[in-house]
Short mmCIF file of C-alpha atoms and ligand atoms in Angstrom, two decimals:
data_model
loop_
_atom_site.label_atom_id
_atom_site.label_comp_id
_atom_site.label_asym_id
_atom_site.label_seq_id
_atom_site.Cartn_x
_atom_site.Cartn_y
_atom_site.Cartn_z
CA MET A 268 227.22 -23.47 -39.14
CA ARG A 269 227.93 -20.65 -41.60
CA PRO A 270 227.21 -16.94 -41.56
CA THR A 271 223.98 -15.99 -43.24
CA ASN A 272 222.18 -12.72 -43.58
CA TRP A 273 219.83 -11.99 -40.74
CA ILE A 274 216.11 -12.54 -41.30
CA ASP A 275 213.98 -9.84 -39.69
CA TYR A 276 211.41 -11.63 -37.62
CA ASP A 277 207.77 -10.71 -37.46
CA PRO A 278 206.75 -8.87 -34.20
CA SER A 279 204.29 -11.67 -33.38
CA PHE A 280 207.13 -14.21 -33.62
CA ILE A 281 209.34 -12.05 -31.35
CA ARG A 282 206.50 -11.67 -28.87
CA GLN A 283 205.89 -15.43 -28.80
CA ARG A 284 209.60 -16.21 -28.41
CA TYR A 285 209.84 -13.92 -25.37
CA ASN A 286 206.64 -15.30 -23.88
CA ASP A 287 208.23 -18.75 -24.17
CA ILE A 288 211.53 -17.80 -22.51
CA ALA A 289 210.25 -15.38 -19.84
CA SER A 290 210.43 -17.92 -17.00
CA PHE A 291 214.11 -18.67 -17.48
CA PHE A 292 215.30 -15.31 -18.84
CA PRO A 293 218.00 -14.85 -16.09
CA PHE A 294 219.68 -18.02 -17.44
CA PHE A 295 220.57 -16.11 -20.62
CA GLU A 296 222.62 -13.64 -18.59
CA LEU A 297 224.86 -16.56 -17.67
CA LEU A 298 224.83 -18.12 -21.15
CA PHE A 299 225.84 -14.82 -22.77
CA LEU A 300 228.32 -13.86 -20.02
CA LEU A 301 226.60 -10.58 -19.22
CA PRO A 302 229.33 -8.54 -17.47
CA PRO A 303 228.59 -8.09 -13.75
CA GLY A 304 227.59 -4.52 -12.97
CA ILE A 305 226.75 -3.60 -16.58
CA ARG A 306 223.11 -2.80 -15.79
CA ARG A 307 223.99 -0.41 -12.95
CA LYS A 308 226.63 1.20 -15.17
CA ALA A 309 224.19 1.66 -18.06
CA VAL A 310 221.61 3.28 -15.77
CA ARG A 311 224.30 5.58 -14.33
CA ARG A 312 225.00 6.86 -17.88
CA LEU A 313 221.47 8.28 -17.96
CA GLN A 314 222.54 10.77 -15.26
CA LEU A 315 219.12 10.70 -13.67
CA ARG A 316 218.26 12.67 -10.54
CA PRO A 317 215.63 12.03 -7.86
CA GLY A 318 212.22 13.05 -9.20
CA ASP A 319 213.15 12.41 -12.86
CA SER A 320 211.15 10.27 -15.29
CA VAL A 321 212.63 7.52 -17.44
CA LEU A 322 211.44 5.20 -20.20
CA GLU A 323 212.84 1.70 -20.68
CA ILE A 324 212.14 0.31 -24.14
CA GLY A 325 211.81 -3.46 -24.14
CA CYS A 326 211.92 -3.58 -20.33
CA GLY A 327 211.33 -7.34 -20.25
CA THR A 328 211.16 -8.96 -16.81
CA GLY A 329 212.31 -5.74 -15.13
CA ARG A 330 215.96 -6.59 -14.46
CA ASN A 331 216.87 -2.87 -14.64
CA LEU A 332 213.99 -1.62 -12.53
CA PRO A 333 215.89 -1.75 -9.20
CA PHE A 334 218.61 0.51 -10.64
CA LEU A 335 216.16 2.86 -12.33
CA ARG A 336 214.10 3.10 -9.18
CA GLU A 337 217.23 3.82 -7.13
CA ALA A 338 218.11 6.63 -9.57
CA VAL A 339 214.74 8.42 -9.72
CA GLY A 340 213.63 7.63 -6.15
CA PRO A 341 210.02 7.33 -4.97
CA GLN A 342 209.14 10.80 -6.38
CA GLY A 343 210.30 9.98 -9.91
CA HIS A 344 208.53 7.84 -12.48
CA ILE A 345 209.53 4.82 -14.55
CA PHE A 346 207.76 3.77 -17.75
CA GLY A 347 208.52 0.34 -19.17
CA VAL A 348 207.17 -0.80 -22.52
CA ASP A 349 207.37 -4.33 -23.86
CA VAL A 350 205.72 -6.34 -26.60
CA SER A 351 205.73 -9.59 -24.57
CA GLU A 352 203.06 -9.99 -21.91
CA GLY A 353 204.98 -12.98 -20.51
CA MET A 354 208.07 -10.84 -19.84
CA LEU A 355 205.93 -8.00 -18.46
CA SER A 356 204.12 -10.26 -16.01
CA LYS A 357 207.50 -11.00 -14.34
CA ALA A 358 208.18 -7.25 -14.16
CA ARG A 359 204.75 -6.72 -12.61
CA GLN A 360 205.43 -9.39 -9.99
CA LEU A 361 208.65 -7.58 -9.07
CA CYS A 362 206.86 -4.22 -8.69
CA THR A 363 204.21 -5.81 -6.48
CA LYS A 364 206.84 -7.57 -4.35
CA ARG A 365 208.81 -4.35 -3.86
CA LYS A 366 205.64 -2.24 -3.44
CA TRP A 367 206.75 0.24 -6.10
CA LYS A 368 203.94 2.63 -6.94
CA ASN A 369 205.79 4.74 -9.48
CA VAL A 370 206.36 2.19 -12.24
CA THR A 371 204.00 2.09 -15.24
CA LEU A 372 204.32 -1.02 -17.40
CA ILE A 373 202.80 -0.94 -20.86
CA HIS A 374 202.10 -3.86 -23.15
CA SER A 375 202.76 -2.46 -26.62
CA ASP A 376 205.12 -2.39 -29.54
CA ALA A 377 207.62 0.34 -28.64
CA SER A 378 207.02 2.10 -31.95
CA SER A 379 203.42 2.84 -31.05
CA TYR A 380 203.68 3.81 -27.38
CA THR A 381 204.11 7.46 -26.39
CA VAL A 382 204.75 8.58 -22.81
CA PRO A 383 202.34 11.23 -21.42
CA ASN A 384 205.15 13.83 -21.08
CA ALA A 385 208.71 13.91 -22.39
CA VAL A 386 211.07 11.94 -20.12
CA SER A 387 214.47 12.79 -18.61
CA GLY A 388 216.09 9.61 -19.94
CA VAL A 389 215.50 6.64 -22.27
CA ILE A 390 217.22 3.28 -22.08
CA PHE A 391 217.37 0.27 -24.41
CA SER A 392 218.97 -2.59 -22.48
CA LEU A 393 219.66 -5.76 -24.50
CA SER A 394 216.59 -4.88 -26.56
CA TYR A 395 217.64 -2.69 -29.50
CA ALA A 396 218.99 -5.52 -31.66
CA THR A 397 215.82 -7.58 -31.12
CA MET A 398 213.69 -4.95 -32.89
CA PRO A 399 213.60 -5.27 -36.68
CA HIS A 400 212.31 -1.69 -36.96
CA HIS A 401 214.98 -0.37 -34.55
CA LYS A 402 215.59 2.90 -36.42
CA GLU A 403 211.91 3.77 -36.30
CA VAL A 404 211.79 2.90 -32.59
CA LEU A 405 214.92 4.98 -31.91
CA LEU A 406 213.47 8.06 -33.66
CA HIS A 407 210.20 7.65 -31.81
CA ALA A 408 212.08 7.33 -28.47
CA TRP A 409 214.22 10.38 -29.32
CA LYS A 410 211.09 12.51 -29.74
CA GLN A 411 209.97 11.48 -26.25
CA LEU A 412 213.23 12.57 -24.63
CA GLN A 413 213.59 16.02 -23.06
CA VAL A 414 216.19 18.36 -24.53
CA GLY A 415 219.47 17.75 -22.68
CA GLY A 416 218.34 14.23 -21.66
CA ASN A 417 220.40 11.11 -22.30
CA LEU A 418 219.50 8.05 -24.32
CA VAL A 419 221.47 4.91 -23.52
CA ILE A 420 221.78 1.71 -25.54
CA MET A 421 223.43 -1.25 -23.79
CA ASP A 422 223.83 -4.49 -25.68
CA ALA A 423 226.09 -7.30 -26.82
CA LYS A 424 228.12 -6.97 -30.00
CA LEU A 425 230.74 -8.91 -31.89
CA PRO A 426 234.25 -8.19 -30.63
CA PRO A 427 236.52 -6.38 -33.10
CA GLY A 428 238.77 -8.08 -35.68
CA ILE A 429 239.32 -11.76 -36.27
CA ARG A 430 237.56 -12.79 -33.04
CA GLY A 431 234.35 -11.16 -34.22
CA ARG A 432 234.57 -12.77 -37.66
CA LEU A 433 235.16 -16.19 -36.09
CA LEU A 434 232.27 -15.73 -33.67
CA LEU A 435 229.76 -14.51 -36.27
CA PRO A 436 228.42 -17.93 -37.42
CA TYR A 437 227.94 -19.06 -33.81
CA SER A 438 226.37 -15.74 -32.93
CA VAL A 439 223.81 -15.99 -35.76
CA TRP A 440 223.08 -19.61 -34.86
CA ILE A 441 222.54 -19.01 -31.14
CA MET A 442 220.62 -15.73 -31.57
CA LYS A 443 218.08 -17.37 -33.90
CA ARG A 444 217.48 -20.05 -31.27
CA THR A 445 217.31 -17.76 -28.25
CA VAL A 446 216.85 -13.97 -27.87
CA LEU A 447 216.71 -12.98 -31.57
CA GLY A 448 219.34 -10.20 -31.40
CA ASN A 449 220.56 -9.21 -34.85
CA PRO A 450 224.40 -9.34 -34.70
CA PHE A 451 224.81 -7.43 -37.98
CA ILE A 452 223.49 -4.03 -36.90
CA GLN A 453 225.59 -1.19 -35.42
CA PRO A 454 223.21 0.75 -33.11
CA TRP A 455 225.93 3.10 -31.82
CA LYS A 456 226.22 4.65 -35.30
CA GLU A 457 222.47 5.28 -35.38
CA LEU A 458 222.55 6.98 -31.97
CA ALA A 459 225.73 8.97 -32.75
CA GLU A 460 224.01 10.51 -35.79
CA LEU A 461 221.29 12.03 -33.58
CA SER A 462 223.34 13.08 -30.59
CA GLU A 463 225.08 16.22 -29.49
CA GLN A 464 227.48 14.47 -27.14
CA PHE A 465 228.08 10.82 -27.84
CA LYS A 466 230.12 8.29 -25.84
CA ILE A 467 230.69 4.58 -26.18
CA GLU A 468 232.29 2.25 -23.72
CA GLU A 469 233.21 -1.36 -24.48
CA LEU A 470 233.21 -4.18 -21.93
CA LEU A 471 234.35 -7.80 -21.90
CA PHE A 472 236.94 -7.38 -24.68
CA GLY A 473 234.55 -5.52 -26.92
CA SER A 474 231.70 -8.04 -26.72
CA TYR A 475 229.39 -5.62 -24.86
CA TYR A 476 228.94 -1.87 -25.10
CA ILE A 477 227.13 1.00 -23.46
CA CYS A 478 226.60 4.00 -25.70
CA THR A 479 225.11 7.31 -24.60
CA GLY A 480 223.80 10.20 -26.65
CA ARG A 481 222.57 13.54 -25.36
CA LYS A 482 219.68 15.30 -27.06
CA PRO A 483 220.82 18.71 -28.30
CA LEU A 484 218.89 21.97 -27.95
CA ALA A 485 218.11 22.24 -31.64
CA THR A 486 217.19 18.83 -32.95
CA VAL A 487 216.03 17.81 -36.42
CA PRO A 488 213.37 15.13 -35.75
C1 SAM B 549 216.67 -9.48 -24.33
S1 SAM B 549 215.19 -8.81 -23.66
C2 SAM B 549 215.83 -7.53 -22.62
C3 SAM B 549 214.92 -7.21 -21.48
C4 SAM B 549 215.42 -6.13 -20.50
N1 SAM B 549 215.56 -4.85 -21.14
C5 SAM B 549 216.72 -6.54 -19.86
O1 SAM B 549 217.72 -5.81 -19.98
O2 SAM B 549 216.72 -7.60 -19.20
C6 SAM B 549 214.51 -7.90 -25.04
C7 SAM B 549 213.12 -7.40 -24.74
O3 SAM B 549 212.69 -6.55 -25.81
C8 SAM B 549 211.31 -6.77 -26.04
N2 SAM B 549 210.93 -6.32 -27.38
C9 SAM B 549 211.33 -6.82 -28.57
N3 SAM B 549 210.75 -6.15 -29.59
C10 SAM B 549 209.98 -5.19 -29.02
C11 SAM B 549 209.13 -4.17 -29.54
N4 SAM B 549 208.97 -4.00 -30.85
N5 SAM B 549 208.48 -3.37 -28.67
C12 SAM B 549 208.63 -3.53 -27.33
N6 SAM B 549 209.41 -4.48 -26.78
C13 SAM B 549 210.08 -5.30 -27.60
C14 SAM B 549 211.16 -8.28 -25.85
O4 SAM B 549 209.82 -8.67 -25.63
C15 SAM B 549 212.08 -8.51 -24.64
O5 SAM B 549 211.37 -8.42 -23.43
#
C-alpha cells in the first residue's frame, strides 16, 4: 500500500458502487467508527425550526431523516437527492414505514437538481468527498439556500500531523474499495470561502468534522 493521487470516478461508477453497497450500508458506520451522536449533532448545527425546509445532498438510505424530521416537524419539508436508486429505495422504505408525508426523495445528480423554493438549511453528510465535482455541487447548493440559512458538511477526514500521514495510504486503499470518499480534499476551506459565519468542530481525535457556514445577506454567487 502506498499513497497515490486520487482518481475522480465517473458518476455512473459511483452510482453503481452505491447500488451495490446499499443493503449493508450501516456496516460502514461500524467499519469507519462513525462517532455516536454525530448525525444528531450535525443536524442541530442547521438550527432548523418547526415548519422549515431542508435539503440533504447525497441523502443515501436516509440515516439522517429521523433527525431532520424531528427538527422541521410534520409542517416542515425535507428534500433528499441522491444519484443511487439503490440507496434511495432504502430511504423510501423508511419514509413508508414511518408514514412521513413531508419527505421528497429525488433520484438525480445533485448538480442538476433544484428545489422548488430556497430552503432554510442544506446538509452534506458523509457525501461531499464522494462527489468529484464537489465545488460545483456546493455552489449549486449555496444558491438554493435562503439568506441567513446554514449549510453543514459532516464527514470523515485524516487526523492532523503524523497520524494523518501514516493513515493516508490505508485511507486511499479502503476508500477505493468501499465508499469512494476522496481523502485529499479539504471541504471546510471551500465552505469557509462562501460563508459569513463559519465554524468547524472536530470529533474522534480529528478524524471527523462538522463544519457550518451561514449564507450572508450580500452574497457573490
Ligand atoms: C456515504 S453515502 C452517505 C449517505 C447519507 N448522507 C448518510 O449520511 O448516511 C454518500 C451518498 O452520496 C451519494 N452521491 C454521490 N455522488 C452523488 C451525486 N453526484 N449526486 C447525488 N448523490 C450523490 C451516494 O449515492 C451515496 O448515497
